[in-house]
PDB file of C-alpha atoms in Angstrom:
ATOM      1  CA  LEU A  20     -10.773  -5.653  -4.120  1.00 80.00           C
ATOM      2  CA  ALA A  21     -10.805  -2.894  -6.684  1.00 84.00           C
ATOM      3  CA  ASP A  22     -14.294  -4.041  -7.695  1.00 81.00           C
ATOM      4  CA  TYR A  23     -15.425  -3.843  -4.043  1.00 79.00           C
ATOM      5  CA  MET A  24     -14.127  -0.270  -3.650  1.00 85.00           C
ATOM      6  CA  MET A  25     -16.691   0.930  -6.304  1.00 84.00           C
ATOM      7  CA  THR A  26     -19.603   0.096  -3.851  1.00 83.00           C
ATOM      8  CA  LEU A  27     -18.382   2.901  -1.510  1.00 83.00           C
ATOM      9  CA  ASP A  28     -18.936   5.801  -3.833  1.00 83.00           C
ATOM     10  CA  SER A  29     -20.631   8.781  -2.082  1.00 82.00           C
ATOM     11  CA  LYS A  30     -21.513   6.622   0.990  1.00 81.00           C
ATOM     12  CA  HIS A  31     -18.668   7.730   3.361  1.00 78.00           C
ATOM     13  CA  GLU A  32     -17.143  10.889   4.759  1.00 76.00           C
ATOM     14  CA  LEU A  33     -13.600  11.772   5.739  1.00 78.00           C
ATOM     15  CA  CYS A  34     -12.945  15.024   7.585  1.00 73.00           C
ATOM     16  CA  GLY A  35     -16.556  16.139   6.928  1.00 72.00           C
ATOM     17  CA  ARG A  36     -16.255  15.668   3.115  1.00 78.00           C
ATOM     18  CA  GLN A  37     -18.256  13.053   1.194  1.00 79.00           C
ATOM     19  CA  LEU A  38     -15.853  10.882  -0.701  1.00 85.00           C
ATOM     20  CA  LYS A  39     -16.207  10.216  -4.431  1.00 83.00           C
ATOM     21  CA  VAL A  40     -14.989   6.813  -5.534  1.00 87.00           C
ATOM     22  CA  GLY A  41     -14.589   5.768  -9.210  1.00 84.00           C
ATOM     23  CA  ARG A  42     -12.613   4.123 -11.994  1.00 82.00           C
ATOM     24  CA  THR A  43      -9.595   5.857 -13.333  1.00 82.00           C
ATOM     25  CA  LYS A  44      -9.079   6.797 -16.935  1.00 74.00           C
ATOM     26  CA  GLY A  45      -8.062   3.759 -18.980  1.00 74.00           C
ATOM     27  CA  TYR A  46     -10.110   1.274 -16.976  1.00 77.00           C
ATOM     28  CA  VAL A  47     -11.698  -1.375 -19.280  1.00 78.00           C
ATOM     29  CA  PRO A  48     -14.436  -3.702 -17.825  1.00 74.00           C
ATOM     30  CA  ALA A  49     -14.712  -7.384 -18.632  1.00 71.00           C
ATOM     31  CA  GLY A  50     -16.937  -6.603 -21.646  1.00 64.00           C
ATOM     32  CA  GLY A  51     -14.089  -4.662 -23.215  1.00 62.00           C
ATOM     33  CA  VAL A  52     -15.849  -1.188 -23.373  1.00 51.00           C
ATOM     34  CA  ALA A  53     -14.262   1.593 -21.415  1.00 47.00           C
ATOM     35  CA  ALA A  54     -16.350   3.271 -18.768  1.00 42.00           C
ATOM     36  CA  ALA A  55     -17.507   6.859 -19.429  1.00 39.00           C
ATOM     37  CA  PRO A  56     -16.333   9.519 -16.968  1.00 35.00           C
ATOM     38  CA  ILE A  57     -18.999  11.091 -14.633  1.00 31.00           C
ATOM     39  CA  GLY A  58     -18.306  13.860 -12.184  1.00 30.00           C
ATOM     40  CA  GLY A  59     -14.931  13.486 -10.599  1.00 30.00           C
ATOM     41  CA  GLY A  60     -14.800   9.814 -10.889  1.00 29.00           C
ATOM     42  CA  PHE A  61     -15.851   7.284 -13.644  1.00 29.00           C
ATOM     43  CA  LYS A  62     -19.140   5.428 -14.227  1.00 33.00           C
ATOM     44  CA  VAL A  63     -19.335   1.700 -14.074  1.00 34.00           C
ATOM     45  CA  PRO A  64     -20.955   0.572 -17.399  1.00 36.00           C
ATOM     46  CA  GLY A  65     -24.076  -1.543 -17.645  1.00 37.00           C
ATOM     47  CA  GLN A  66     -26.171   0.197 -14.919  1.00 36.00           C
ATOM     48  CA  TYR A  67     -29.400  -0.110 -16.961  1.00 35.00           C
ATOM     49  CA  THR A  68     -32.708   1.190 -15.931  1.00 32.00           C
ATOM     50  CA  PRO A  69     -35.149  -1.415 -14.459  1.00 35.00           C
ATOM     51  CA  GLN A  70     -38.864  -1.314 -15.163  1.00 33.00           C
ATOM     52  CA  GLY A  71     -41.879  -3.447 -14.325  1.00 33.00           C
ATOM     53  CA  PHE A  72     -42.353  -6.736 -16.157  1.00 30.00           C
ATOM     54  CA  ARG A  73     -44.024 -10.106 -15.752  1.00 33.00           C
ATOM     55  CA  PRO A  74     -41.555 -12.667 -14.439  1.00 36.00           C
ATOM     56  CA  GLY A  75     -40.915 -15.483 -16.878  1.00 36.00           C
ATOM     57  CA  SER A  76     -42.003 -13.440 -19.857  1.00 37.00           C
ATOM     58  CA  MET A  77     -38.577 -13.355 -21.358  1.00 45.00           C
ATOM     59  CA  SER A  78     -35.103 -14.907 -20.907  1.00 51.00           C
ATOM     60  CA  MET A  79     -31.905 -14.265 -22.846  1.00 58.00           C
ATOM     61  CA  GLY A  80     -30.292 -17.593 -22.010  1.00 60.00           C
ATOM     62  CA  GLY A  81     -26.894 -17.759 -23.684  1.00 68.00           C
ATOM     63  CA  ALA A  82     -23.449 -18.898 -22.610  1.00 70.00           C
ATOM     64  CA  ASP A  83     -23.184 -16.219 -19.913  1.00 79.00           C
ATOM     65  CA  LYS A  84     -26.401 -16.953 -18.198  1.00 86.00           C
ATOM     66  CA  LYS A  85     -24.623 -18.501 -15.135  1.00 86.00           C
ATOM     67  CA  GLN A  86     -22.761 -15.185 -14.751  1.00 89.00           C
ATOM     68  CA  ARG A  87     -26.016 -13.268 -14.849  1.00 90.00           C
ATOM     69  CA  ASP A  88     -27.961 -15.556 -12.452  1.00 92.00           C
ATOM     70  CA  VAL A  89     -28.541 -14.324  -8.857  1.00 92.00           C
ATOM     71  CA  TYR A  90     -29.708 -16.311  -5.791  1.00 91.00           C
ATOM     72  CA  VAL A  91     -32.198 -14.695  -3.368  1.00 92.00           C
ATOM     73  CA  GLY A  92     -32.874 -16.577  -0.210  1.00 91.00           C
ATOM     74  CA  ASN A  93     -34.628 -16.466   3.211  1.00 90.00           C
ATOM     75  CA  LEU A  94     -38.032 -15.890   1.500  1.00 92.00           C
ATOM     76  CA  LEU A  95     -41.302 -16.203   3.492  1.00 91.00           C
ATOM     77  CA  GLN A  96     -42.859 -19.358   2.105  1.00 89.00           C
ATOM     78  CA  ASN A  97     -46.534 -19.258   0.683  1.00 90.00           C
ATOM     79  CA  VAL A  98     -46.401 -15.425   0.777  1.00 91.00           C
ATOM     80  CA  VAL A  99     -43.623 -14.105  -1.475  1.00 91.00           C
ATOM     81  CA  THR A 100     -44.275 -14.531  -5.229  1.00 92.00           C
ATOM     82  CA  PRO A 101     -42.030 -13.976  -8.279  1.00 93.00           C
ATOM     83  CA  GLU A 102     -43.916 -10.732  -8.966  1.00 92.00           C
ATOM     84  CA  MET A 103     -43.117  -9.407  -5.493  1.00 92.00           C
ATOM     85  CA  ILE A 104     -39.447 -10.200  -5.903  1.00 94.00           C
ATOM     86  CA  SER A 105     -39.396  -8.523  -9.307  1.00 91.00           C
ATOM     87  CA  GLU A 106     -41.121  -5.410  -8.142  1.00 90.00           C
ATOM     88  CA  TYR A 107     -38.966  -5.180  -4.971  1.00 91.00           C
ATOM     89  CA  PHE A 108     -35.585  -5.368  -6.732  1.00 90.00           C
ATOM     90  CA  THR A 109     -36.716  -3.343  -9.643  1.00 85.00           C
ATOM     91  CA  ALA A 110     -37.328  -0.539  -7.216  1.00 86.00           C
ATOM     92  CA  GLN A 111     -33.820  -1.089  -5.636  1.00 85.00           C
ATOM     93  CA  LEU A 112     -32.153  -0.976  -9.053  1.00 83.00           C
ATOM     94  CA  GLY A 113     -34.138   2.109 -10.034  1.00 78.00           C
ATOM     95  CA  ILE A 114     -31.859   4.304  -7.962  1.00 76.00           C
ATOM     96  CA  LEU A 115     -28.874   3.509 -10.116  1.00 76.00           C
ATOM     97  CA  PRO A 116     -27.086   6.488 -11.851  1.00 73.00           C
ATOM     98  CA  GLY A 117     -28.297   6.970 -15.397  1.00 65.00           C
ATOM     99  CA  TYR A 118     -31.809   5.605 -14.828  1.00 59.00           C
ATOM    100  CA  GLU A 119     -33.730   5.523 -18.124  1.00 67.00           C
ATOM    101  CA  PRO A 120     -37.203   3.864 -18.227  1.00 63.00           C
ATOM    102  CA  SER A 121     -36.901   3.325 -21.921  1.00 73.00           C
ATOM    103  CA  THR A 122     -34.044   0.737 -21.649  1.00 74.00           C
ATOM    104  CA  GLY A 123     -36.380  -2.095 -20.650  1.00 78.00           C
ATOM    105  CA  PRO A 124     -36.327  -4.687 -17.796  1.00 86.00           C
ATOM    106  CA  VAL A 125     -33.044  -5.653 -16.016  1.00 82.00           C
ATOM    107  CA  ILE A 126     -34.538  -8.773 -14.437  1.00 90.00           C
ATOM    108  CA  LEU A 127     -35.438 -11.102 -17.172  1.00 91.00           C
ATOM    109  CA  ASN A 128     -36.898 -14.094 -15.290  1.00 92.00           C
ATOM    110  CA  VAL A 129     -37.689 -15.134 -11.602  1.00 93.00           C
ATOM    111  CA  ALA A 130     -37.743 -18.864 -10.830  1.00 91.00           C
ATOM    112  CA  MET A 131     -38.825 -20.028  -7.383  1.00 90.00           C
ATOM    113  CA  GLY A 132     -37.214 -22.921  -5.705  1.00 87.00           C
ATOM    114  CA  GLY A 133     -37.141 -24.862  -2.393  1.00 84.00           C
ATOM    115  CA  MET A 134     -40.956 -24.729  -2.077  1.00 86.00           C
ATOM    116  CA  GLY A 135     -40.764 -20.922  -2.041  1.00 89.00           C
ATOM    117  CA  LYS A 136     -37.780 -20.577   0.290  1.00 88.00           C
ATOM    118  CA  PHE A 137     -35.516 -19.120  -2.424  1.00 90.00           C
ATOM    119  CA  ALA A 138     -35.470 -17.763  -6.020  1.00 92.00           C
ATOM    120  CA  PHE A 139     -33.128 -17.485  -8.932  1.00 92.00           C
ATOM    121  CA  LEU A 140     -33.136 -14.141 -10.780  1.00 93.00           C
ATOM    122  CA  GLU A 141     -31.794 -13.868 -14.371  1.00 93.00           C
ATOM    123  CA  MET A 142     -30.374 -10.423 -14.725  1.00 90.00           C
ATOM    124  CA  ARG A 143     -29.959  -8.453 -18.001  1.00 86.00           C
ATOM    125  CA  ASP A 144     -26.129  -8.338 -17.772  1.00 83.00           C
ATOM    126  CA  THR A 145     -23.248  -9.275 -15.505  1.00 86.00           C
ATOM    127  CA  THR A 146     -22.769  -5.747 -14.278  1.00 83.00           C
ATOM    128  CA  LEU A 147     -26.293  -5.759 -12.697  1.00 85.00           C
ATOM    129  CA  ALA A 148     -25.639  -9.258 -11.256  1.00 89.00           C
ATOM    130  CA  ASP A 149     -22.395  -7.904  -9.704  1.00 87.00           C
ATOM    131  CA  TYR A 150     -24.258  -4.884  -8.260  1.00 87.00           C
ATOM    132  CA  MET A 151     -26.894  -7.214  -6.729  1.00 90.00           C
ATOM    133  CA  MET A 152     -24.107  -8.758  -4.504  1.00 89.00           C
ATOM    134  CA  THR A 153     -23.876  -5.434  -2.600  1.00 88.00           C
ATOM    135  CA  LEU A 154     -27.486  -5.952  -1.367  1.00 88.00           C
ATOM    136  CA  ASP A 155     -26.915  -9.183   0.629  1.00 86.00           C
ATOM    137  CA  SER A 156     -28.426  -8.967   4.134  1.00 85.00           C
ATOM    138  CA  LYS A 157     -29.198  -5.317   3.722  1.00 86.00           C
ATOM    139  CA  HIS A 158     -32.941  -5.494   2.780  1.00 87.00           C
ATOM    140  CA  GLU A 159     -36.131  -7.129   3.978  1.00 88.00           C
ATOM    141  CA  LEU A 160     -39.161  -8.434   2.230  1.00 89.00           C
ATOM    142  CA  CYS A 161     -42.254  -9.479   4.273  1.00 89.00           C
ATOM    143  CA  GLY A 162     -40.211  -9.103   7.451  1.00 87.00           C
ATOM    144  CA  ARG A 163     -37.434 -11.424   6.356  1.00 89.00           C
ATOM    145  CA  GLN A 164     -33.859 -10.280   5.755  1.00 90.00           C
ATOM    146  CA  LEU A 165     -32.885 -11.225   2.282  1.00 91.00           C
ATOM    147  CA  LYS A 166     -29.818 -13.254   1.344  1.00 90.00           C
ATOM    148  CA  VAL A 167     -28.351 -12.462  -2.036  1.00 91.00           C
ATOM    149  CA  GLY A 168     -25.545 -14.491  -3.607  1.00 89.00           C
ATOM    150  CA  ARG A 169     -24.224 -16.242  -6.717  1.00 88.00           C
ATOM    151  CA  THR A 170     -25.694 -19.402  -8.049  1.00 86.00           C
ATOM    152  CA  LYS A 171     -23.978 -22.703  -8.497  1.00 80.00           C
ATOM    153  CA  GLY A 172     -21.825 -22.659 -11.589  1.00 77.00           C
ATOM    154  CA  TYR A 173     -20.807 -19.000 -11.378  1.00 81.00           C
ATOM    155  CA  VAL A 174     -17.243 -18.456 -12.418  1.00 79.00           C
ATOM    156  CA  PRO A 175     -15.550 -15.031 -11.842  1.00 74.00           C
ATOM    157  CA  ALA A 176     -13.196 -13.331 -14.162  1.00 66.00           C
ATOM    158  CA  GLY A 177     -10.283 -15.038 -12.584  1.00 61.00           C
ATOM    159  CA  GLY A 178     -11.699 -18.439 -13.538  1.00 60.00           C
ATOM    160  CA  VAL A 179     -12.056 -19.855  -9.990  1.00 51.00           C
ATOM    161  CA  ALA A 180     -15.580 -20.821  -9.063  1.00 49.00           C
ATOM    162  CA  ALA A 181     -17.021 -19.007  -5.991  1.00 44.00           C
ATOM    163  CA  ALA A 182     -17.554 -21.222  -2.880  1.00 38.00           C
ATOM    164  CA  PRO A 183     -21.089 -21.450  -1.457  1.00 34.00           C
ATOM    165  CA  ILE A 184     -21.791 -19.705   1.928  1.00 29.00           C
ATOM    166  CA  GLY A 185     -25.137 -20.028   3.841  1.00 27.00           C
ATOM    167  CA  GLY A 186     -28.030 -20.034   1.532  1.00 28.00           C
ATOM    168  CA  GLY A 187     -26.255 -18.197  -1.186  1.00 28.00           C
ATOM    169  CA  PHE A 188     -22.796 -18.024  -2.620  1.00 28.00           C
ATOM    170  CA  LYS A 189     -19.711 -16.065  -1.770  1.00 32.00           C
ATOM    171  CA  VAL A 190     -18.388 -13.441  -4.151  1.00 33.00           C
ATOM    172  CA  PRO A 191     -14.612 -14.317  -4.539  1.00 34.00           C
ATOM    173  CA  GLY A 192     -11.932 -11.788  -3.969  1.00 35.00           C
ATOM    174  CA  GLN A 193     -13.183 -10.330  -0.684  1.00 34.00           C
ATOM    175  CA  TYR A 194      -9.827 -10.236   0.914  1.00 32.00           C
ATOM    176  CA  THR A 195      -9.070  -9.024   4.384  1.00 31.00           C
ATOM    177  CA  PRO A 196      -7.406  -5.570   4.587  1.00 34.00           C
ATOM    178  CA  GLN A 197      -4.885  -4.633   7.247  1.00 32.00           C
ATOM    179  CA  GLY A 198      -2.774  -1.685   8.176  1.00 33.00           C
ATOM    180  CA  PHE A 199       0.176  -0.726   5.960  1.00 29.00           C
ATOM    181  CA  ARG A 200       2.220   2.242   4.819  1.00 32.00           C
ATOM    182  CA  PRO A 201       0.868   3.717   1.619  1.00 35.00           C
ATOM    183  CA  GLY A 202       3.384   3.496  -1.111  1.00 36.00           C
ATOM    184  CA  SER A 203       5.208   0.613   0.499  1.00 35.00           C
ATOM    185  CA  MET A 204       4.277  -1.783  -2.179  1.00 43.00           C
ATOM    186  CA  SER A 205       2.645  -2.019  -5.595  1.00 49.00           C
ATOM    187  CA  MET A 206       1.799  -4.990  -7.817  1.00 57.00           C
ATOM    188  CA  GLY A 207       1.715  -3.032 -11.103  1.00 61.00           C
ATOM    189  CA  GLY A 208       1.096  -5.446 -13.946  1.00 70.00           C
ATOM    190  CA  ALA A 209      -1.139  -5.369 -17.057  1.00 71.00           C
ATOM    191  CA  ASP A 210      -4.303  -5.232 -14.920  1.00 78.00           C
ATOM    192  CA  LYS A 211      -3.319  -2.234 -12.729  1.00 85.00           C
ATOM    193  CA  LYS A 212      -5.857   0.112 -14.522  1.00 86.00           C
ATOM    194  CA  GLN A 213      -8.631  -2.352 -13.639  1.00 88.00           C
ATOM    195  CA  ARG A 214      -7.539  -2.136  -9.993  1.00 88.00           C
ATOM    196  CA  ASP A 215      -7.120   1.604  -9.691  1.00 90.00           C
ATOM    197  CA  VAL A 216      -9.782   3.639  -7.926  1.00 91.00           C
ATOM    198  CA  TYR A 217     -10.346   7.387  -7.835  1.00 90.00           C
ATOM    199  CA  VAL A 218     -11.268   9.083  -4.517  1.00 91.00           C
ATOM    200  CA  GLY A 219     -12.181  12.704  -4.854  1.00 90.00           C
ATOM    201  CA  ASN A 220     -13.551  15.795  -2.924  1.00 88.00           C
ATOM    202  CA  LEU A 221     -10.772  15.525  -0.364  1.00 89.00           C
ATOM    203  CA  LEU A 222     -10.004  18.285   2.150  1.00 88.00           C
ATOM    204  CA  GLN A 223      -6.811  19.878   0.844  1.00 85.00           C
ATOM    205  CA  ASN A 224      -3.844  20.180   3.293  1.00 86.00           C
ATOM    206  CA  VAL A 225      -5.626  17.953   5.765  1.00 86.00           C
ATOM    207  CA  VAL A 226      -6.222  14.521   4.328  1.00 87.00           C
ATOM    208  CA  THR A 227      -3.115  12.342   3.901  1.00 89.00           C
ATOM    209  CA  PRO A 228      -2.474   9.021   2.137  1.00 90.00           C
ATOM    210  CA  GLU A 229      -2.264   7.374   5.598  1.00 88.00           C
ATOM    211  CA  MET A 230      -5.665   8.684   6.495  1.00 89.00           C
ATOM    212  CA  ILE A 231      -7.256   7.455   3.255  1.00 90.00           C
ATOM    213  CA  SER A 232      -5.637   4.080   3.724  1.00 87.00           C
ATOM    214  CA  GLU A 233      -6.753   3.657   7.307  1.00 84.00           C
ATOM    215  CA  TYR A 234     -10.339   4.863   6.519  1.00 85.00           C
ATOM    216  CA  PHE A 235     -10.950   2.446   3.587  1.00 85.00           C
ATOM    217  CA  THR A 236      -9.106  -0.354   5.257  1.00 79.00           C
ATOM    218  CA  ALA A 237     -11.717  -0.019   8.143  1.00 80.00           C
ATOM    219  CA  GLN A 238     -14.561  -0.075   5.536  1.00 78.00           C
ATOM    220  CA  LEU A 239     -13.204  -3.145   3.740  1.00 76.00           C
ATOM    221  CA  GLY A 240     -12.705  -4.937   7.124  1.00 71.00           C
ATOM    222  CA  ILE A 241     -16.564  -5.675   7.261  1.00 69.00           C
ATOM    223  CA  LEU A 242     -16.426  -7.958   4.254  1.00 70.00           C
ATOM    224  CA  PRO A 243     -17.556 -11.534   4.738  1.00 65.00           C
ATOM    225  CA  GLY A 244     -14.689 -13.872   5.239  1.00 61.00           C
ATOM    226  CA  TYR A 245     -12.422 -11.340   6.892  1.00 54.00           C
ATOM    227  CA  GLU A 246      -8.918 -12.896   7.602  1.00 63.00           C
ATOM    228  CA  PRO A 247      -6.200 -10.589   8.991  1.00 59.00           C
ATOM    229  CA  SER A 248      -3.514 -12.945   7.618  1.00 68.00           C
ATOM    230  CA  THR A 249      -4.299 -12.200   3.992  1.00 71.00           C
ATOM    231  CA  GLY A 250      -2.359  -8.945   3.880  1.00 73.00           C
ATOM    232  CA  PRO A 251      -3.252  -5.420   2.651  1.00 81.00           C
ATOM    233  CA  VAL A 252      -5.951  -4.790   0.060  1.00 80.00           C
ATOM    234  CA  ILE A 253      -4.841  -1.238  -0.721  1.00 88.00           C
ATOM    235  CA  LEU A 254      -1.350  -1.466  -2.195  1.00 89.00           C
ATOM    236  CA  ASN A 255      -0.696   2.243  -2.839  1.00 90.00           C
ATOM    237  CA  VAL A 256      -2.253   5.696  -2.391  1.00 91.00           C
ATOM    238  CA  ALA A 257      -1.073   8.528  -4.659  1.00 90.00           C
ATOM    239  CA  MET A 258      -2.317  11.973  -4.072  1.00 89.00           C
ATOM    240  CA  GLY A 259      -3.147  14.352  -6.887  1.00 87.00           C
ATOM    241  CA  GLY A 260      -4.664  17.721  -7.782  1.00 86.00           C
ATOM    242  CA  MET A 261      -2.809  19.450  -4.833  1.00 88.00           C
ATOM    243  CA  GLY A 262      -4.529  17.048  -2.387  1.00 89.00           C
ATOM    244  CA  LYS A 263      -8.059  17.294  -3.894  1.00 88.00           C
ATOM    245  CA  PHE A 264      -8.096  13.616  -4.999  1.00 90.00           C
ATOM    246  CA  ALA A 265      -6.229  10.398  -4.797  1.00 91.00           C
ATOM    247  CA  PHE A 266      -5.723   7.211  -6.773  1.00 91.00           C
ATOM    248  CA  LEU A 267      -5.863   3.928  -4.839  1.00 92.00           C
ATOM    249  CA  GLU A 268      -4.258   0.765  -6.231  1.00 91.00           C
ATOM    250  CA  MET A 269      -6.424  -2.130  -4.981  1.00 87.00           C
ATOM    251  CA  ARG A 270      -5.311  -5.671  -4.500  1.00 82.00           C
ATOM    252  CA  ASP A 271      -7.724  -7.035  -7.146  1.00 80.00           C
ATOM    253  CA  THR A 272     -10.614  -5.999  -9.378  1.00 82.00           C
ATOM    254  CA  THR A 273     -13.436  -7.295  -7.170  1.00 77.00           C
ATOM    255  CA  LEU A 274     -12.670  -4.751  -4.386  1.00 79.00           C
ATOM    256  CA  ALA A 275     -12.421  -2.002  -7.062  1.00 83.00           C
ATOM    257  CA  ASP A 276     -15.911  -2.868  -8.352  1.00 80.00           C
ATOM    258  CA  TYR A 277     -17.341  -2.917  -4.786  1.00 78.00           C
ATOM    259  CA  MET A 278     -16.007   0.602  -4.209  1.00 80.00           C
ATOM    260  CA  MET A 279     -18.352   1.859  -6.956  1.00 79.00           C
ATOM    261  CA  THR A 280     -21.374   1.229  -4.829  1.00 73.00           C
TER     262      THR A 280
END
């Protein structure tokens, strides 16, 4: 859930102010390298700059390949090619913060399957593969809404394989939020810094912990697999800076990552 929160950065308003969402100081990603701070929040590492390339020209392989593979489905048969897929998603990834053309391609290979109905993309790293999950059912290519998901064999950080949904595969940890009183509970634990999320640019003396909780609970409620019985996804909201910002403790790291988008 903390991972999911990362996808909401600069995309929503509360009381007329665009909210900033980021990692808190001390967060360490799966790779073990702390994220560098940007603006009021903190940057998710690994957002490399894509550039044009010839699909199939290179492949890293390696033990983590399944973690970097991405499924793209609902393609128009006999029309969409590996080059088209590469160019389309390269353009989408080019809007990421810290874009640098010199870093090289982020999509290393595009392999078509199902007689052109779907494709498997090998991403440069797992962070980019995670980011691709936020594009599911949000973009069209040749008039077809693209389905984006994990490939068979993907295992998240928690060690439990994701279950397939539709043509793609579900990202685990998309828990259903529900109303709760901020500060009523907190999991704590060694991974708390991985689940903490920064929300800034708040309107002082107006925005309350309850308002923040209700707002993001509504945003998280649109996630696939919404189930009201799973309990709250935001465990605590702590205000700071005289009400200018807040720290949210998410239920898990997947939602925290999502908030960064």
